[in-house]
């Protein structure tokens, strides 16, 4: 039986000599849930937490949060490195997931990270975490094309977990593209991970408000003036939406699947059979067209793109028909039954009574 955990991440630094500007700063956290079956919230799956800082800051400097309902094995993606000839990690976020606290029905995994300020020797701050896309600390071995902030470090070696923020947002929300992956793991069937504040401790964090030099750390925001927001986003799709290829979005890929299997007889509600008739037909296209752009219920946004017009559907149908590319139904539960797509009368009726009239009406409406 899977063991669940309450996962707590803490990222911190030692106090700095100088105080940062007394202005409001913000860190946004998103708990992203990816269900094994997007239409079933009890199917279990994987999770990740990504974090972004306000654009006028210089990245996340510290962070503390907790997630419940997850397995205790947690992968961390906080960048680390070594400076000043150290043989151990002493730069960036030094993460240690070795403090497991048994809370009875759940467990808590404490993770700490710190950055040292060591007077005349090289500093160890990694700026831009949560603000830079394709981010990396500034040093000679930084990956080609990576974005950096601040002076170059000459003694930095052994850097891990770079580049950060190197992929577009999992749910297609562009304003999350600069968010950096902090942690990830799995959750079992029947579990619903969520942010929590155990023992009255609230989610907290700070950001860099200025860039330091190669030897002096930058200024940091005040805890009391740093707002933390928590968002949960999921790939859950309302059952019945025409996400024919099961990728969590109703988009052009679903149209392509419908077009390429048009006329096939299938198990009801499988493939591009959105209405459960057992036949891939125009009704399934209509359902797709009406829901085009729908994102998972938990994503909170809608994609926009061009929806094929009836004329485009007509050309696609005629092209397939003229080339004789209607697919034969694979052997299976329908073995021995003649696929609808091979029935010339059905195909012609579909063109004459449904596709052509809608195409002509569209043309008439545009005149």
XYZ file of C-alpha atoms in Angstrom:
367
model
C 0.000 0.000 0.000
C 1.399 3.379 -0.969
C 2.676 5.564 1.821
C 1.597 9.177 1.705
C 3.497 12.189 2.852
C 3.152 15.787 3.740
C 6.091 17.304 1.920
C 7.635 20.467 3.264
C 10.272 22.433 1.382
C 12.289 25.156 3.032
C 14.812 27.296 1.224
C 16.688 29.873 3.290
C 19.835 31.956 3.631
C 21.833 33.341 6.485
C 21.079 36.941 7.501
C 22.720 39.575 5.338
C 24.543 42.645 6.526
C 22.372 44.993 4.490
C 18.589 45.193 4.410
C 16.675 45.229 1.139
C 14.288 47.969 0.005
C 11.065 48.047 2.034
C 8.733 47.311 -0.867
C 6.191 44.589 -1.532
C 7.453 41.535 -3.401
C 5.667 38.363 -4.500
C 6.316 34.688 -5.111
C 3.701 32.562 -6.902
C 3.570 28.810 -6.387
C 1.697 26.388 -8.610
C 1.014 22.793 -7.608
C 0.553 21.001 -10.931
C -1.293 17.687 -10.843
C -1.162 15.264 -13.752
C -3.732 12.508 -13.338
C -2.960 9.183 -14.984
C -6.443 9.399 -16.493
C -7.369 13.067 -17.113
C -11.076 12.290 -16.704
C -10.670 10.467 -13.367
C -9.585 12.407 -10.253
C -9.096 9.105 -8.415
C -6.580 7.705 -10.907
C -3.407 8.893 -9.152
C -0.541 10.419 -11.052
C 2.417 12.769 -10.758
C 2.778 16.245 -9.274
C 5.208 19.126 -9.418
C 5.603 22.505 -7.744
C 6.869 25.400 -9.844
C 7.651 28.870 -8.523
C 7.985 32.324 -10.047
C 8.958 35.693 -8.569
C 7.776 39.161 -9.528
C 9.474 40.407 -12.683
C 11.215 43.392 -11.039
C 13.027 41.145 -8.550
C 16.209 39.182 -9.190
C 14.809 35.766 -8.411
C 13.769 33.639 -5.467
C 16.113 33.671 -2.468
C 14.139 31.590 0.039
C 10.969 29.562 0.079
C 8.926 27.403 2.452
C 5.800 25.418 1.604
C 4.082 22.110 2.314
C 2.170 19.663 0.137
C 0.046 16.833 1.522
C -1.263 13.657 -0.098
C 1.939 12.735 -1.917
C 4.354 9.811 -1.724
C 7.375 10.477 0.488
C 9.892 10.047 -2.329
C 10.413 13.587 -3.611
C 12.724 14.778 -6.382
C 14.236 18.232 -5.901
C 15.379 20.498 -8.723
C 17.029 23.345 -6.838
C 20.326 24.349 -8.505
C 23.489 23.793 -6.496
C 27.230 24.285 -6.925
C 30.611 24.654 -5.257
C 32.714 27.806 -4.839
C 36.032 28.712 -3.292
C 37.464 25.219 -3.813
C 34.867 23.506 -1.642
C 34.444 19.748 -1.960
C 30.757 19.949 -0.964
C 27.846 21.989 -2.221
C 28.049 25.502 -0.784
C 26.479 27.642 -3.508
C 22.912 28.080 -4.705
C 20.217 26.079 -2.968
C 21.804 23.349 -0.857
C 18.896 20.887 -0.594
C 18.819 18.061 1.930
C 15.748 15.782 2.135
C 16.811 13.740 5.131
C 14.445 15.000 7.843
C 11.391 12.728 7.798
C 8.838 13.471 10.504
C 6.112 10.909 11.163
C 2.779 12.666 11.705
C 0.698 9.540 12.128
C -1.382 9.163 8.993
C 1.058 11.272 6.976
C 4.737 12.113 6.966
C 6.613 15.360 6.463
C 9.840 15.653 4.517
C 11.818 18.759 5.483
C 14.145 20.207 2.852
C 16.583 23.024 3.601
C 18.746 25.174 1.360
C 21.165 27.954 2.250
C 23.708 30.325 0.791
C 26.753 31.501 2.713
C 28.246 35.003 2.705
C 31.972 34.650 3.338
C 33.461 38.132 3.374
C 36.401 38.632 0.787
C 35.901 35.237 -0.919
C 33.605 34.549 -3.835
C 29.876 34.797 -3.142
C 27.476 31.976 -3.887
C 24.080 33.397 -4.866
C 22.233 32.083 -7.909
C 20.152 34.962 -9.230
C 17.169 34.662 -11.560
C 15.603 31.463 -10.206
C 11.907 31.955 -10.944
C 12.400 34.980 -13.211
C 14.782 33.886 -15.961
C 13.843 31.464 -18.695
C 16.696 29.101 -19.596
C 18.380 30.303 -16.416
C 21.836 29.528 -15.069
C 24.362 31.061 -12.687
C 26.980 33.161 -14.447
C 30.151 31.091 -14.768
C 32.494 29.875 -17.486
C 30.767 26.523 -17.944
C 27.237 27.924 -18.247
C 25.351 26.062 -20.994
C 25.320 27.722 -24.403
C 22.299 29.980 -24.801
C 21.564 30.134 -21.067
C 20.477 33.440 -19.510
C 22.392 34.721 -16.486
C 22.393 37.636 -14.023
C 25.187 39.272 -12.060
C 28.954 39.024 -12.111
C 30.670 35.895 -13.360
C 31.949 33.443 -10.755
C 35.468 32.183 -11.383
C 35.559 29.378 -8.795
C 32.079 27.920 -9.358
C 32.115 24.206 -10.259
C 29.936 21.108 -9.964
C 26.713 22.930 -10.823
C 23.549 20.803 -10.929
C 19.941 21.319 -12.058
C 20.616 23.846 -14.783
C 19.256 25.234 -16.927
C 16.055 26.080 -15.052
C 12.768 27.265 -16.612
C 13.789 25.710 -19.920
C 10.344 24.460 -20.953
C 7.031 26.121 -21.711
C 4.343 25.898 -19.035
C 2.768 22.446 -18.830
C -0.729 23.926 -19.243
C 0.119 26.404 -21.987
C -0.181 29.496 -19.774
C 2.545 31.823 -21.022
C 2.726 33.847 -17.803
C 4.038 30.708 -16.068
C 6.800 30.039 -18.618
C 9.471 31.619 -16.406
C 8.454 29.596 -13.359
C 11.177 27.243 -12.139
C 10.614 23.612 -11.212
C 11.224 23.135 -7.488
C 10.074 19.594 -6.670
C 8.107 16.679 -8.078
C 6.824 13.257 -7.135
C 3.869 10.906 -7.374
C 0.527 10.417 -5.677
C -1.539 7.266 -5.422
C -5.022 6.520 -6.686
C -7.671 8.188 -4.548
C -5.279 10.874 -3.282
C -5.593 14.594 -4.006
C -2.417 16.558 -3.217
C -2.835 20.094 -1.932
C -0.916 22.913 -0.305
C -1.055 22.897 3.486
C 0.266 24.929 6.413
C 1.118 22.325 9.047
C 1.344 23.263 12.720
C 0.257 26.819 11.972
C 3.327 27.530 9.848
C 2.439 29.549 6.785
C 3.998 29.389 3.343
C 6.747 31.999 3.135
C 9.655 33.166 1.047
C 11.884 36.060 -0.016
C 13.356 37.377 -3.241
C 16.547 39.108 -4.218
C 15.856 42.855 -4.553
C 19.310 43.738 -5.884
C 22.268 42.078 -7.538
C 25.405 41.650 -5.515
C 28.951 41.460 -6.814
C 31.175 38.425 -7.173
C 32.076 38.776 -3.491
C 29.025 40.383 -1.855
C 25.459 39.053 -1.835
C 22.576 41.216 -3.007
C 19.804 42.620 -0.822
C 16.811 40.483 0.156
C 13.126 41.344 0.638
C 11.549 41.297 4.082
C 9.520 38.192 4.969
C 6.617 40.371 6.093
C 6.565 42.244 2.793
C 6.800 39.192 0.521
C 3.401 37.882 -0.557
C 3.081 34.179 -1.383
C 0.266 32.922 -3.594
C -0.699 29.260 -4.018
C -2.420 27.854 -7.086
C -3.411 24.277 -7.887
C -3.679 23.399 -11.577
C -4.536 20.003 -13.005
C -4.984 18.175 -16.296
C -8.478 17.056 -15.248
C -10.872 17.092 -18.196
C -14.640 17.071 -17.705
C -15.829 13.661 -18.941
C -17.392 13.964 -22.367
C -15.066 16.634 -23.748
C -13.651 15.593 -27.137
C -10.039 15.181 -26.080
C -9.732 12.359 -28.546
C -6.004 11.717 -28.159
C -6.020 12.066 -24.351
C -3.330 14.757 -24.101
C -5.408 16.990 -21.817
C -6.401 19.555 -24.468
C -9.048 19.852 -27.166
C -6.929 21.016 -30.082
C -5.844 20.363 -33.647
C -4.387 16.986 -32.765
C -7.876 15.760 -31.866
C -9.190 17.040 -35.198
C -6.416 15.147 -36.996
C -7.383 11.938 -35.198
C -11.053 12.466 -36.129
C -10.171 13.193 -39.761
C -7.874 10.184 -40.089
C -10.418 7.749 -38.618
C -13.599 9.214 -40.133
C -16.053 6.449 -40.917
C -14.433 3.829 -38.693
C -16.548 1.659 -36.404
C -15.097 1.670 -32.893
C -15.946 0.830 -29.317
C -18.370 3.565 -28.162
C -16.565 6.604 -26.693
C -13.154 5.355 -27.807
C -10.846 7.191 -30.191
C -12.608 10.092 -31.897
C -16.099 8.806 -31.084
C -17.120 11.712 -28.897
C -20.859 11.029 -28.855
C -20.600 7.299 -28.182
C -22.370 6.225 -31.349
C -19.707 3.667 -32.200
C -19.028 5.436 -35.508
C -16.549 8.224 -36.226
C -18.809 10.656 -38.045
C -19.685 14.331 -38.493
C -21.373 14.498 -35.089
C -17.976 13.863 -33.502
C -16.490 16.730 -35.517
C -19.319 19.016 -34.410
C -18.658 18.114 -30.777
C -14.948 18.795 -31.227
C -15.597 22.109 -32.989
C -17.920 23.298 -30.194
C -15.281 22.566 -27.543
C -12.139 23.531 -29.430
C -9.607 25.234 -27.177
C -10.888 23.697 -23.945
C -8.148 23.090 -21.418
C -8.225 20.883 -18.334
C -10.784 22.035 -15.777
C -7.983 22.838 -13.359
C -5.941 24.938 -15.775
C -8.130 28.003 -15.554
C -7.555 29.222 -19.074
C -8.618 28.586 -22.639
C -6.316 28.258 -25.605
C -7.155 30.081 -28.804
C -6.368 28.906 -32.295
C -7.986 28.661 -35.704
C -10.857 26.171 -35.927
C -11.237 24.477 -39.326
C -14.306 25.783 -41.149
C -16.815 23.460 -42.844
C -15.109 24.164 -46.186
C -11.837 22.868 -44.782
C -13.573 19.762 -43.510
C -15.103 19.232 -46.964
C -11.716 19.446 -48.672
C -10.292 16.995 -46.162
C -13.135 14.550 -46.746
C -12.955 14.820 -50.525
C -9.186 14.373 -50.464
C -9.443 11.251 -48.374
C -12.281 9.867 -50.471
C -10.581 10.525 -53.824
C -7.319 8.914 -52.704
C -9.089 5.923 -51.225
C -7.424 6.408 -47.864
C -10.336 5.607 -45.591
C -8.904 3.285 -43.011
C -9.899 -0.329 -42.606
C -10.950 -1.244 -39.101
C -8.233 -3.317 -37.421
C -9.022 -6.891 -36.429
C -10.635 -7.016 -32.989
C -14.140 -6.979 -31.599
C -15.409 -5.780 -34.976
C -13.548 -8.430 -36.994
C -15.644 -9.641 -39.877
C -17.871 -6.549 -39.867
C -17.638 -4.166 -42.761
C -16.297 -0.752 -41.671
C -18.720 2.071 -42.361
C -15.929 3.934 -44.157
C -16.023 1.326 -46.936
C -19.738 1.837 -47.501
C -19.932 4.149 -50.506
C -23.579 4.953 -49.941
C -22.923 6.046 -46.358
C -19.952 8.165 -47.342
C -21.820 9.841 -50.179
C -24.830 10.463 -47.932
C -22.549 12.058 -45.363
C -21.129 14.380 -48.016
C -24.452 15.168 -49.690
C -26.667 15.655 -46.644
C -24.320 17.017 -43.972
C -20.939 18.305 -45.108
C -21.903 19.918 -48.405
C -24.962 21.786 -47.020
C -22.931 23.184 -44.126
C -20.188 24.177 -46.543
C -22.668 25.897 -48.889
C -24.342 27.666 -45.994
C -21.004 28.995 -44.846
C -20.273 30.306 -48.321
C -23.713 31.901 -48.591
C -23.299 33.521 -45.210
C -20.031 35.094 -46.290
C -21.505 36.774 -49.381
